[in-house]
Structure formats: C-alpha cells, structure tokens
Amino acid sequence: LKVPEAIWAHGSNKPLTATEILSHILPNSPTADPENLQRMLRLLTTYNIFVEHLSDTTPVQRRYSLTEVGETLVPDSDGLSYGDYIMQHHQDALVRSWPLVHMAVVDPVTEPFVRANGESAYWYYGKDEEMNELMQKAMAGFSVPFMRELLDGGYDGFERDVERLVDVGGSAGDCLKMIMQKFGNIKEGINFDLPDVVAAGPPI
C-alpha cells in the first residue's frame, strides 16, 4: 500500500490519520476502509514500525508517524528499501515452507523449501522473472544501505594494496561496484554468484 511513503512525504514524517493516509495512497477508491487500515497501523505500532499519536479531543483521534525502523521501509534516492526484502520473504513459495521448518531438524537431508516446492529457492526464483527481480531488489535493499554506511563511515580495508576483489555471493554486484568506485586502486572486480543471478545483473 506504500503507507510509509505517504507518511514520510519527502522527509516530513508528519503524523497522519488512517483517512489522511488513504487519501494519498488510494485517492480514487471509495471502498478503501480507514478503520481496517487503522487496525493494521495499531498492530504494527506494537512492533515499533509506527508511532501512535493520540489527540486530546473527544472522540480520540489517532495519527501515525514512522519510527526509525519504519523509515527503513521508505525507498531512498535509488528506490531501495527494506520493504522489498520483507515482501520477498513473504512470497507464497517461501511461506509454504514455513510449516516444514521443523523438518530441518527431523530430517535435514532435504531443506524445507525443497519439500514444499520441489526445488531449491534459487532455481525456483530463477525461473520466474518477476520473483527473480524482487529477490534482486530485496538483496540490494538489504546490502546497499549497509555498504553505503560502511564506506561513508571511513572503512579503509580496501586501501591496502588491493588490486583484485572477489565478492562471493555478490548478487547483482551492487556492493562490488560501490567499493570499486570509491577505491581506485582496485583494478579488477569479480562478482561470484550463480550464473542466472550474475546474468541478470547490470554491468559493473
């Protein structure tokens, strides 16, 4: 629904009521239910995603803003957020494996995802372009902000005569690209991942 983006509104993080939020995200939907949205927001408040602000009026009016955790769900200037990571972990194929997690202890020969879907997650996602794209965005949304903080924080581990750098499990190569752009001494970067994952990534 893009509720975090509606509240964030380019950095304002102004507390909004459920009705006000709906006016931003579903302006032309007469069936949109603010009461049900408010129930969801109240639930997510208990998980420290939103902050609930209560008015002094009667009846009480409830408004919601984002916590620091909630802010991670707002796309940055590159369109990345933890939102895609959360969505990827709630895909039907993955959810089907949840009731089978105990089998990783009972009989670890076959992983729960394979039991539920007949093949490994990487092969499963690799065959579906939409799911594969979501997984790529999920990995970038998780790793790129972390790498940005690491590099901006003054980490200098790549300055010491490093000329060739290999990123094992580098997904689309976003982090490797960021490192190479910052450290000119690195002449060669190797993004090591599954063939279909590397093939879907942009040039570094």
Coordinates of C-alpha atoms in Angstrom, one line a residue:
L1 CA 0.0 0.0 0.0
K2 CA 3.0 2.3 0.3
V3 CA 1.9 3.6 3.7
P4 CA 5.4 4.5 4.9
E5 CA 6.0 6.7 1.8
A6 CA 2.7 8.5 2.3
I7 CA 3.7 9.4 5.9
W8 CA 7.3 10.2 5.1
A9 CA 6.3 12.6 2.4
H10 CA 9.8 13.6 1.3
G11 CA 11.1 13.8 4.9
S12 CA 8.3 15.4 6.8
N13 CA 7.2 12.3 8.7
K14 CA 4.1 14.2 9.7
P15 CA 1.6 12.2 11.8
L16 CA -1.4 11.3 9.7
T17 CA -4.8 9.6 10.4
A18 CA -5.7 6.5 8.5
T19 CA -8.2 8.5 6.5
E20 CA -5.5 11.0 5.5
I21 CA -3.1 8.2 4.6
L22 CA -5.8 6.6 2.3
S23 CA -6.3 10.0 0.6
H24 CA -2.6 9.8 -0.5
I25 CA -2.3 6.1 -1.5
L26 CA -5.9 5.4 -2.7
P27 CA -7.4 8.7 -3.6
N28 CA -10.0 7.3 -6.0
S29 CA -11.1 4.2 -4.1
P30 CA -14.5 4.6 -2.5
T31 CA -14.3 1.2 -0.9
A32 CA -11.0 1.8 0.9
D33 CA -11.6 1.2 4.6
P34 CA -9.7 3.6 7.0
E35 CA -10.9 1.6 10.1
N36 CA -9.2 -1.6 8.9
L37 CA -6.1 0.4 8.0
Q38 CA -6.1 1.9 11.5
R39 CA -6.3 -1.6 13.0
M40 CA -3.2 -2.6 11.0
L41 CA -1.3 0.5 12.0
R42 CA -2.1 -0.1 15.7
L43 CA -0.8 -3.6 15.4
L44 CA 2.4 -2.5 13.7
T45 CA 2.8 0.1 16.3
T46 CA 3.3 -2.7 18.8
Y47 CA 6.2 -3.9 16.6
N48 CA 7.9 -0.4 16.6
I49 CA 7.1 0.3 13.0
F50 CA 4.8 3.3 13.6
V51 CA 4.3 5.7 16.5
E52 CA 0.7 6.3 17.5
H53 CA -0.2 9.9 18.4
L54 CA -3.5 10.4 20.4
S55 CA -5.4 13.7 20.3
D56 CA -6.8 15.4 23.4
T57 CA -10.2 15.6 21.8
T58 CA -13.3 13.5 22.1
P59 CA -13.6 11.2 20.4
V60 CA -9.9 10.5 20.4
Q61 CA -8.2 10.9 17.0
R62 CA -5.3 8.6 16.2
R63 CA -2.4 9.7 13.9
Y64 CA 0.7 7.7 12.9
S65 CA 4.3 8.6 12.1
L66 CA 7.3 6.4 11.4
T67 CA 9.9 5.1 13.9
E68 CA 13.5 4.7 12.8
V69 CA 12.6 1.1 11.9
G70 CA 9.6 2.3 9.9
E71 CA 11.9 4.8 8.0
T72 CA 13.8 1.8 6.5
L73 CA 10.7 0.9 4.6
V74 CA 10.8 4.2 2.7
P75 CA 12.6 4.0 -0.7
D76 CA 15.8 6.0 -0.8
S77 CA 17.0 8.1 -3.8
D78 CA 17.9 4.8 -5.6
G79 CA 14.5 3.3 -5.0
L80 CA 15.8 0.9 -2.4
S81 CA 14.3 0.0 1.0
Y82 CA 13.9 -3.0 3.3
G83 CA 10.3 -3.2 2.0
D84 CA 11.3 -5.4 -0.9
Y85 CA 13.3 -7.7 1.5
I86 CA 10.2 -8.2 3.6
M87 CA 8.0 -8.8 0.6
Q88 CA 10.4 -11.3 -0.8
H89 CA 10.3 -13.3 2.5
H90 CA 6.5 -13.4 2.3
Q91 CA 6.2 -14.8 -1.2
D92 CA 3.8 -17.8 -1.4
A93 CA 6.6 -20.2 -2.3
L94 CA 8.5 -19.3 0.8
V95 CA 5.5 -19.2 3.1
R96 CA 4.6 -22.7 2.0
S97 CA 7.9 -23.9 3.6
W98 CA 7.3 -22.3 7.0
P99 CA 5.2 -25.2 8.4
L100 CA 8.0 -27.6 7.4
V101 CA 10.9 -25.8 9.2
H102 CA 10.9 -28.4 11.9
M103 CA 11.9 -30.9 9.2
A104 CA 15.3 -29.2 9.1
V105 CA 15.9 -30.9 12.5
V106 CA 13.9 -34.1 12.0
D107 CA 15.4 -35.0 8.5
P108 CA 17.9 -32.4 7.3
V109 CA 18.7 -34.1 4.0
T110 CA 16.0 -32.1 2.2
E111 CA 15.6 -28.5 3.1
P112 CA 12.1 -27.2 3.9
F113 CA 11.8 -25.1 0.7
V114 CA 12.5 -28.1 -1.5
R115 CA 10.0 -30.2 0.4
A116 CA 7.3 -27.5 -0.2
N117 CA 8.2 -26.6 -3.8
G118 CA 10.1 -29.4 -5.3
E119 CA 13.4 -27.5 -5.9
S120 CA 15.7 -25.0 -4.3
A121 CA 14.8 -21.4 -3.8
Y122 CA 17.4 -20.1 -6.2
W123 CA 16.3 -22.4 -9.0
Y124 CA 12.6 -21.7 -8.2
Y125 CA 13.1 -17.9 -8.3
G126 CA 15.4 -18.1 -11.3
K127 CA 12.6 -19.4 -13.5
D128 CA 10.1 -16.6 -12.6
E129 CA 11.2 -13.2 -13.9
E130 CA 9.0 -11.2 -11.6
M131 CA 10.1 -13.2 -8.5
N132 CA 13.8 -13.0 -9.5
E133 CA 13.5 -9.2 -9.9
L134 CA 12.0 -8.9 -6.5
M135 CA 14.8 -11.1 -5.0
Q136 CA 17.4 -8.9 -6.7
K137 CA 15.8 -5.7 -5.3
A138 CA 15.5 -7.4 -1.9
M139 CA 19.2 -8.2 -1.8
A140 CA 20.1 -4.7 -3.0
G141 CA 17.7 -3.1 -0.5
F142 CA 19.4 -5.0 2.3
S143 CA 23.1 -4.8 1.3
V144 CA 23.5 -1.4 -0.4
P145 CA 22.4 0.8 2.6
F146 CA 24.7 -1.3 4.8
M147 CA 27.7 -0.9 2.4
R148 CA 27.0 2.8 2.0
E149 CA 27.2 3.3 5.8
L150 CA 30.4 1.2 5.9
L151 CA 32.1 3.1 3.2
D152 CA 30.9 6.5 4.4
G153 CA 32.0 5.6 7.9
G154 CA 35.6 5.7 6.9
Y155 CA 36.3 1.9 6.5
D156 CA 39.7 1.7 4.8
G157 CA 40.2 -2.1 4.5
F158 CA 40.3 -1.9 0.7
E159 CA 43.1 0.7 0.5
R160 CA 45.9 -1.7 1.4
D161 CA 47.3 -2.8 -1.9
V162 CA 44.1 -4.5 -3.0
E163 CA 44.0 -4.7 -6.8
R164 CA 41.6 -7.6 -7.3
L165 CA 38.5 -8.0 -5.3
V166 CA 36.1 -11.0 -5.4
D167 CA 32.6 -10.7 -3.9
V168 CA 31.4 -14.2 -3.2
G169 CA 27.6 -14.3 -3.4
G170 CA 27.6 -10.8 -4.7
S171 CA 24.1 -11.0 -6.2
A172 CA 23.8 -8.2 -8.9
G173 CA 27.2 -6.8 -8.0
D174 CA 25.9 -3.6 -6.3
C175 CA 28.3 -3.7 -3.4
L176 CA 31.3 -4.6 -5.5
K177 CA 30.5 -1.6 -7.8
M178 CA 30.3 0.7 -4.8
I179 CA 33.6 -0.4 -3.5
M180 CA 35.4 -0.1 -6.8
Q181 CA 34.0 3.4 -7.4
K182 CA 35.4 4.5 -4.0
F183 CA 38.8 2.8 -4.2
G184 CA 40.6 3.4 -7.4
N185 CA 43.4 1.0 -6.5
I186 CA 41.1 -1.9 -7.3
K187 CA 41.7 -2.7 -10.9
E188 CA 39.6 -5.8 -11.2
G189 CA 36.3 -6.9 -9.6
I190 CA 34.9 -10.4 -9.8
N191 CA 31.2 -10.9 -8.9
F192 CA 30.9 -14.6 -8.0
D193 CA 27.4 -16.0 -7.9
L194 CA 25.1 -18.4 -9.6
P195 CA 25.1 -18.0 -13.4
D196 CA 21.5 -16.8 -13.7
V197 CA 22.0 -14.3 -10.9
V198 CA 25.1 -12.8 -12.5
A199 CA 23.5 -12.7 -15.9
A200 CA 20.6 -10.7 -14.6
G201 CA 22.8 -8.1 -13.0
P202 CA 23.9 -4.8 -14.7
P203 CA 27.4 -4.2 -15.9
I204 CA 29.8 -3.2 -13.2

